[in-house]
mmCIF file of C-alpha atoms in Angstrom:
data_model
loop_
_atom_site.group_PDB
_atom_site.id
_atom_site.type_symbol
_atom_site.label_atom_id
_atom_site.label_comp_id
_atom_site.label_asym_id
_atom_site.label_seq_id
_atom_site.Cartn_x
_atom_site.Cartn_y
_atom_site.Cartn_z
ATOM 1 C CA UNK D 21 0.000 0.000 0.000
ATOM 2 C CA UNK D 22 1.698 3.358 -0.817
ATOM 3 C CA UNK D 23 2.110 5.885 1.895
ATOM 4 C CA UNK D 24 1.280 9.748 1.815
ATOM 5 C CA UNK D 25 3.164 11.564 -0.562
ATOM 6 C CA UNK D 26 4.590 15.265 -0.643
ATOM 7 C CA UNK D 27 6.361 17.602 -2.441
ATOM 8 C CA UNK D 28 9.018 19.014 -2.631
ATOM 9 C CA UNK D 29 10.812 17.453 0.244
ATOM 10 C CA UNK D 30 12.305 20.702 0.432
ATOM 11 C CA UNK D 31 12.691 24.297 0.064
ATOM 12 C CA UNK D 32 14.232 27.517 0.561
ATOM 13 C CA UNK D 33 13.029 30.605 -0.490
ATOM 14 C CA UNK D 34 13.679 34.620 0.588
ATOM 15 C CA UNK D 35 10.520 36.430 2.710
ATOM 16 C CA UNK D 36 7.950 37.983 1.100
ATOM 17 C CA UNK D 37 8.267 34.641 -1.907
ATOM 18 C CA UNK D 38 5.656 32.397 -2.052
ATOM 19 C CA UNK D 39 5.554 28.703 -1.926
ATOM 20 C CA UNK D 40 2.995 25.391 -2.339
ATOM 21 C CA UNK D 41 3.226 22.252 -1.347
ATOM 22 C CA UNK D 42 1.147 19.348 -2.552
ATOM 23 C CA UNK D 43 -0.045 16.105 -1.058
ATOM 24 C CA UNK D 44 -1.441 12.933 -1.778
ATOM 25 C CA UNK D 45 -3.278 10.871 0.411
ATOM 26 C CA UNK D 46 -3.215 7.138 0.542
ATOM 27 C CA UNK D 47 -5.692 6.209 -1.576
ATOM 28 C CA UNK D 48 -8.864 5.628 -0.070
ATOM 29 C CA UNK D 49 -8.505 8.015 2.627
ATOM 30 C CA UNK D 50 -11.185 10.806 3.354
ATOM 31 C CA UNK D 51 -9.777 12.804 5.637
ATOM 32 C CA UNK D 52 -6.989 15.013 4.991
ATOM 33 C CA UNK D 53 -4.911 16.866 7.230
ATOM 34 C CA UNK D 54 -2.240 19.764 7.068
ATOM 35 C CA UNK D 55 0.230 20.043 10.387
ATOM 36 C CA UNK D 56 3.103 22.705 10.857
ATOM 37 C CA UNK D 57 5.887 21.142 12.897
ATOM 38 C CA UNK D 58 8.493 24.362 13.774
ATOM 39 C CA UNK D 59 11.885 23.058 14.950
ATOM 40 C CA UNK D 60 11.516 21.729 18.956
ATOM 41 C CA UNK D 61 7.987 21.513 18.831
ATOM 42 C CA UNK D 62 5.351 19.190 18.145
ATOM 43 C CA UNK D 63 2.622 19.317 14.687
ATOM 44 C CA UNK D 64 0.703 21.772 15.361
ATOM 45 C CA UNK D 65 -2.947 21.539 12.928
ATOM 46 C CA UNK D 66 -3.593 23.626 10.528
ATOM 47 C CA UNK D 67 -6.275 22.451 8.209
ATOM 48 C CA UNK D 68 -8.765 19.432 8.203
ATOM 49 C CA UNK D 69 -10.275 18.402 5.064
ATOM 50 C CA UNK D 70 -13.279 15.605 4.726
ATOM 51 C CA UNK D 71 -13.511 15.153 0.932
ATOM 52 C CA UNK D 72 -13.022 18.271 -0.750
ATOM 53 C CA UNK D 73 -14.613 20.231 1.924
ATOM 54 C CA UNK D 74 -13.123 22.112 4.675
ATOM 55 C CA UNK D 75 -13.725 20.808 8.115
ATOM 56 C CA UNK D 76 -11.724 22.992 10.299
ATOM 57 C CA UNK D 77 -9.675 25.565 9.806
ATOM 58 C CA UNK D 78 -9.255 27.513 12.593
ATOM 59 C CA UNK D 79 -5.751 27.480 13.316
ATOM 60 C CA UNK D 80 -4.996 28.373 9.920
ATOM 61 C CA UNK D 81 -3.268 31.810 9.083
ATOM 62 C CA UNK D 82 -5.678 32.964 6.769
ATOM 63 C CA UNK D 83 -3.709 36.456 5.494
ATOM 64 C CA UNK D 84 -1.284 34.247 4.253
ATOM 65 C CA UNK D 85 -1.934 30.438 4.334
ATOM 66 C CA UNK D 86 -4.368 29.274 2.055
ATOM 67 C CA UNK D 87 -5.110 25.020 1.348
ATOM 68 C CA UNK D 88 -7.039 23.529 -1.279
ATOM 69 C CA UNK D 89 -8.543 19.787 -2.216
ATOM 70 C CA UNK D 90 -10.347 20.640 -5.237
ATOM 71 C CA UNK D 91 -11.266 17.034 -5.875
ATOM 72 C CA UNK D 92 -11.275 15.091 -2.979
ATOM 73 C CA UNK D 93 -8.096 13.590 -3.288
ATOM 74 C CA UNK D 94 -4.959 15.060 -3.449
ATOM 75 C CA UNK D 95 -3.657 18.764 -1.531
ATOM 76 C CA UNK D 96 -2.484 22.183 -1.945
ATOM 77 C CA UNK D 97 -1.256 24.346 0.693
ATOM 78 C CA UNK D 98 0.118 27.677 0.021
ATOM 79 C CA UNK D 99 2.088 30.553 1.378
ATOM 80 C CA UNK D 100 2.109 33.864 0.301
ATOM 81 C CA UNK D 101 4.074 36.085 1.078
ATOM 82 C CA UNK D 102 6.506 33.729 3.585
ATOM 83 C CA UNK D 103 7.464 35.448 6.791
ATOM 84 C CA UNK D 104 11.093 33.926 8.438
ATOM 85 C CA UNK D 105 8.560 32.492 11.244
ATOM 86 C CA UNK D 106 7.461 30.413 8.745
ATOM 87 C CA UNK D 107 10.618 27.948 8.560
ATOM 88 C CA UNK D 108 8.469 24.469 9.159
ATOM 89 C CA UNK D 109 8.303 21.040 8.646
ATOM 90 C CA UNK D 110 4.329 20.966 6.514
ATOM 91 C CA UNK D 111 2.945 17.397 7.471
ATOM 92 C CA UNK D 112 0.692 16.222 5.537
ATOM 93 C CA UNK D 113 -1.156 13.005 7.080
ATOM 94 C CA UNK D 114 -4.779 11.057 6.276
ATOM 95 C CA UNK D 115 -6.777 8.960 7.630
ATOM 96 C CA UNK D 116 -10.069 6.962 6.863
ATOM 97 C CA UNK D 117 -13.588 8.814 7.062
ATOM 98 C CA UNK D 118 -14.057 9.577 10.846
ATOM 99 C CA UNK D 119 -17.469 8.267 12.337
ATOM 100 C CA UNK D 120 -16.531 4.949 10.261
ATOM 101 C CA UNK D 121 -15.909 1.939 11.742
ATOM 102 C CA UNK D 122 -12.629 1.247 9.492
ATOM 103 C CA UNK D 123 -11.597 4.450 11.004
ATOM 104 C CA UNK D 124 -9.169 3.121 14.363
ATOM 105 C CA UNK D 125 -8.195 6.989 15.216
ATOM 106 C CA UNK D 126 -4.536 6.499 13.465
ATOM 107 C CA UNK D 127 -3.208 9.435 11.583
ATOM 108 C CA UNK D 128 -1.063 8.226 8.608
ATOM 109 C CA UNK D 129 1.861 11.159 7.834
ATOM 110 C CA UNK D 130 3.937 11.917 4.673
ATOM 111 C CA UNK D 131 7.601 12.339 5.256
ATOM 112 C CA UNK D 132 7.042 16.511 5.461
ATOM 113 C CA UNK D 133 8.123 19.177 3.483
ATOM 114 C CA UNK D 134 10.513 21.166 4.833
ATOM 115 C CA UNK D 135 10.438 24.408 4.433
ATOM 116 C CA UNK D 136 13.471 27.265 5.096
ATOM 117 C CA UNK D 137 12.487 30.773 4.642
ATOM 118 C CA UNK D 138 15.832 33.420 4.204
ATOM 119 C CA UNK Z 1 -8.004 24.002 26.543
ATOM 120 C CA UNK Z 2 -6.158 20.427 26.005
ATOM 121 C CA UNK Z 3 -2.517 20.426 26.609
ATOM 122 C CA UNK Z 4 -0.087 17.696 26.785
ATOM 123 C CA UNK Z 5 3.468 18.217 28.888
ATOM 124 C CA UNK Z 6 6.526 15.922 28.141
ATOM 125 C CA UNK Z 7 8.915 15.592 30.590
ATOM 126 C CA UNK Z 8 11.998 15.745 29.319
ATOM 127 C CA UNK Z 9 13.138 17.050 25.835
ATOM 128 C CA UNK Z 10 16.045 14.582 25.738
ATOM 129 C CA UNK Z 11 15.913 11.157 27.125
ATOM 130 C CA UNK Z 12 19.347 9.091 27.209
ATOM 131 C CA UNK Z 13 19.936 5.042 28.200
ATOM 132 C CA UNK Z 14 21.789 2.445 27.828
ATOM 133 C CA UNK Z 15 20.419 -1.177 25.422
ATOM 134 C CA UNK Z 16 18.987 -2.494 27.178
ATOM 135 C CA UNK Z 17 17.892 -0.467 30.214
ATOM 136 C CA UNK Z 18 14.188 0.925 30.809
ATOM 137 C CA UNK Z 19 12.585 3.042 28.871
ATOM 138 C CA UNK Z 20 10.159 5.498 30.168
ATOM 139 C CA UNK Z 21 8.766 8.934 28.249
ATOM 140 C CA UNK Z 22 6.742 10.948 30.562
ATOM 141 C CA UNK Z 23 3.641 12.518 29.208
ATOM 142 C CA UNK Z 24 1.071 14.384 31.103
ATOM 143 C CA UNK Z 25 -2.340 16.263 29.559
ATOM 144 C CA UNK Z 26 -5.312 18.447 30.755
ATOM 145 C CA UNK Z 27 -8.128 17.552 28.866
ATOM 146 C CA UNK Z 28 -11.752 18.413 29.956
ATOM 147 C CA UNK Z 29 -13.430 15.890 29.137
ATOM 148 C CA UNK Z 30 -12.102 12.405 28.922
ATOM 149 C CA UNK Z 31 -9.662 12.013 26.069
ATOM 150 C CA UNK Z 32 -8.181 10.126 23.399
ATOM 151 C CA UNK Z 33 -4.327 9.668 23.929
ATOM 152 C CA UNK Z 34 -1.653 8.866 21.557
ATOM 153 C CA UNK Z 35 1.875 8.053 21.133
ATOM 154 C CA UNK Z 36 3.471 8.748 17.770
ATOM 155 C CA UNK Z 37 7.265 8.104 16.721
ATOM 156 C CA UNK Z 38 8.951 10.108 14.305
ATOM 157 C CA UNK Z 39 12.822 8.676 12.916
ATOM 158 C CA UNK Z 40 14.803 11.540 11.324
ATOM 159 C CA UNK Z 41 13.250 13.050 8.025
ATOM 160 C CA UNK Z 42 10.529 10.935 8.476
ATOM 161 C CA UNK Z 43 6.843 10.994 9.037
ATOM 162 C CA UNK Z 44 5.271 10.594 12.441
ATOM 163 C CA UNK Z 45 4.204 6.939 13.105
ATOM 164 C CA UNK Z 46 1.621 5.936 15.371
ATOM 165 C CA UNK Z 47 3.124 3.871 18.232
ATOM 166 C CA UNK Z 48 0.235 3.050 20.319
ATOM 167 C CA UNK Z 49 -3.068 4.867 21.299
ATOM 168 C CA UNK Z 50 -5.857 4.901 24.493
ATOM 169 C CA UNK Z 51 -9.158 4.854 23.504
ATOM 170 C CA UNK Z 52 -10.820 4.668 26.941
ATOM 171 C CA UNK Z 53 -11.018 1.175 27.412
ATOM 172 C CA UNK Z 54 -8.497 -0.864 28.856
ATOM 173 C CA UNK Z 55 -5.475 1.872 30.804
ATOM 174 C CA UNK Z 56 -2.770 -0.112 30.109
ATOM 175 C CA UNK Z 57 -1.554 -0.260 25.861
ATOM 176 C CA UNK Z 58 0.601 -2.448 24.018
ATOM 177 C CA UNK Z 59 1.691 -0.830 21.128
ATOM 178 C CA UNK Z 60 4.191 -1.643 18.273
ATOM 179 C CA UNK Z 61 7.732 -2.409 19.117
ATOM 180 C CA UNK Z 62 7.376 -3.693 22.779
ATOM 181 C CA UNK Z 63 6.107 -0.575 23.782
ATOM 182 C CA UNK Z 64 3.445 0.431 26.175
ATOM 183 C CA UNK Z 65 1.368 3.076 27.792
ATOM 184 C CA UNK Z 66 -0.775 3.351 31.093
ATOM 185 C CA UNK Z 67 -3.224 5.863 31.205
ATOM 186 C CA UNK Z 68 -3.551 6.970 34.659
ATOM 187 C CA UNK Z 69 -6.634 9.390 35.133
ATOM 188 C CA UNK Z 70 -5.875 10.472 38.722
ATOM 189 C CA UNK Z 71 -2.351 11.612 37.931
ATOM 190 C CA UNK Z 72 -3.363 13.049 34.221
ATOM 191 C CA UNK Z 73 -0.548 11.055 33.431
ATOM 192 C CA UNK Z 74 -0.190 8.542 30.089
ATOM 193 C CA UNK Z 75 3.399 7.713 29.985
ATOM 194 C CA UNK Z 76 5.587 5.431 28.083
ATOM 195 C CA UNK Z 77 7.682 2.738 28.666
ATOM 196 C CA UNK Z 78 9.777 -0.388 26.974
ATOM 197 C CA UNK Z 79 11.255 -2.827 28.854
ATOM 198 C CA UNK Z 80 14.878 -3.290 26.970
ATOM 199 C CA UNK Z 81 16.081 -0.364 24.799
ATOM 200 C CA UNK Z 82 17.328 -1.359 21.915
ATOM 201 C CA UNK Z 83 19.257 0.880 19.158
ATOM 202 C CA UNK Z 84 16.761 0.721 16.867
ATOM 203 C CA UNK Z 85 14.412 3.050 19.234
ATOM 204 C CA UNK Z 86 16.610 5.760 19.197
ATOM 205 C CA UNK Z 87 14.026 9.096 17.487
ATOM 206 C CA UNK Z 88 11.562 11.352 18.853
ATOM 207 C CA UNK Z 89 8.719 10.352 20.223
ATOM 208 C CA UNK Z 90 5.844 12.418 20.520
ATOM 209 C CA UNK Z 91 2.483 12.148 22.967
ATOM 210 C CA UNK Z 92 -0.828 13.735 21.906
ATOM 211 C CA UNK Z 93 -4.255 14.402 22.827
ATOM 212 C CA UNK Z 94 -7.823 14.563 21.522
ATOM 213 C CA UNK Z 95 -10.289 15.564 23.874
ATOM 214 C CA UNK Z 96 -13.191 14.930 21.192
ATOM 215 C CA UNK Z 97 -13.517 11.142 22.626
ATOM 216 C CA UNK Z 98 -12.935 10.178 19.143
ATOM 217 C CA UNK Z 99 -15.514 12.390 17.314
ATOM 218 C CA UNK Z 100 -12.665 13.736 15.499
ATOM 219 C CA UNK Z 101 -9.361 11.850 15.296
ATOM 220 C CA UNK Z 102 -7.414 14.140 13.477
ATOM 221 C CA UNK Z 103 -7.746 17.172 15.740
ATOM 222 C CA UNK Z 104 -4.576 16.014 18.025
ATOM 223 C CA UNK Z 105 -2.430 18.613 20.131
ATOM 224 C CA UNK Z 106 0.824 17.244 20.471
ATOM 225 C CA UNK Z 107 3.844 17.866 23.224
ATOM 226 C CA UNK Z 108 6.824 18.940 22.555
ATOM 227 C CA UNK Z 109 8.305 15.763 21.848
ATOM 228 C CA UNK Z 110 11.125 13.927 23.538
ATOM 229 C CA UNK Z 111 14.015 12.955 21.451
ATOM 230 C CA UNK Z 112 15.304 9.408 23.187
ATOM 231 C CA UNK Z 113 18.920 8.211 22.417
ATOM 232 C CA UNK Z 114 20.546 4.763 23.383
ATOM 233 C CA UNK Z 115 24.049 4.086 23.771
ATOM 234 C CA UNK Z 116 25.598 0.923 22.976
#
């Protein structure tokens, strides 16, 4: 079965540049998720996706962050403009529709993008 | 507000010796708990999770958890290190019950090394 995928693994780019990373789920999987992991800290959530629809994005910097799943499948998650504070590992992870019974509450992650902003 | 507090940012032992990662949460209401590993420029892996039935684990690994709801407490432990543990390990919390899996707060993480 093939994992989550991401790209790029990673990336540098000057403030004020933008960026987007991309994700694909394991195939199946309803329920996407986008984490920011800064260096010494644990993934923190950004976005939740069920299908193409947004379920949560609270946490989500919304002057500058911005996350798409047109289709229900794969991911976009964009910054623009970067600020240094961004410099983060972007997790993307899935899991199977919650409320089903396949559903056993694990979280399956991608190996990151990691992302150095100059 | 959930939170989850691990003791210890760095965790060192022998092969061999115990291992135990402390984790402690607020939660309230009673939660789901997690442990997730995460080897270097990899993606997190789940380890082992509570789900409110039985309060003591077993995970992958030879790892387990107890959870321990008068102490708040959910820590982990293996038995014999062995080298192959060596990464960061991270515990997390959902106080949905399970309504929504995904919507974890993780601690800081505690990067465990063992010496040969």
């Amino acid at each position: 079965e093939a994992g989550v995928a991401q790209s790029p693994r990673y990336k540098i780019i000057e403030k004020r540049q933008s960026v987007a990373f991309w994700c694909n789920p394991i195939s199946g999987h309803a329920t996407l998720y986008w984490y920011q992991q800064i260096l010494g800290q644990g993934p923190k959530l950004l976005i939740q996706f069920q299908n193409n629809g947004v379920v949560d994005d609270s946490q989500l910097p919304k002057d500058r962050f911005s996350a798409e799943r047109l289709k229900g499948v794969d991911s976009t998650l964009k910054i623009q403009p970067a600020k240094l504070e961004d410099s983060a590992v972007y997790l993307c992870a899935s899991s199977w529709p919650e409320g089903e019974r396949v559903n056993t509450g694990e979280l399956f992650f991608g190996e990151g993008s990691r992302l150095t902003v100059l | 507000a959930q939170s989850v507090t691990q003791l210890g940012s760095h965790v060192s032992v022998s092969e061999g010796a115990l291992v135990l990662l402390r984790c402690n949460y607020s939660s309230s209401v009673p939660p789901y708990l997690f442990w997730y590993v995460q080897y270097p420029n990899q993606g997190l892996q789940l380890l082992l999770k509570y789900t409110s039935a039985a309060t003591l684990v077993k995970g992958i690994n030879g790892f387990e958890a107890e959870f321990k709801k008068s102490e708040t407490s959910f820590h982990l432990t293996k038995p014999s290190a062995h080298m192959s543990d060596a990464a960061e390990y991270f515990c997390a919390v959902n106080p949905f019950g399970g309504t929504s899996y995904g919507k974890l707060t993780f601690g800081q993480g505690t990067i465990l090394t063992v010496h040969p």
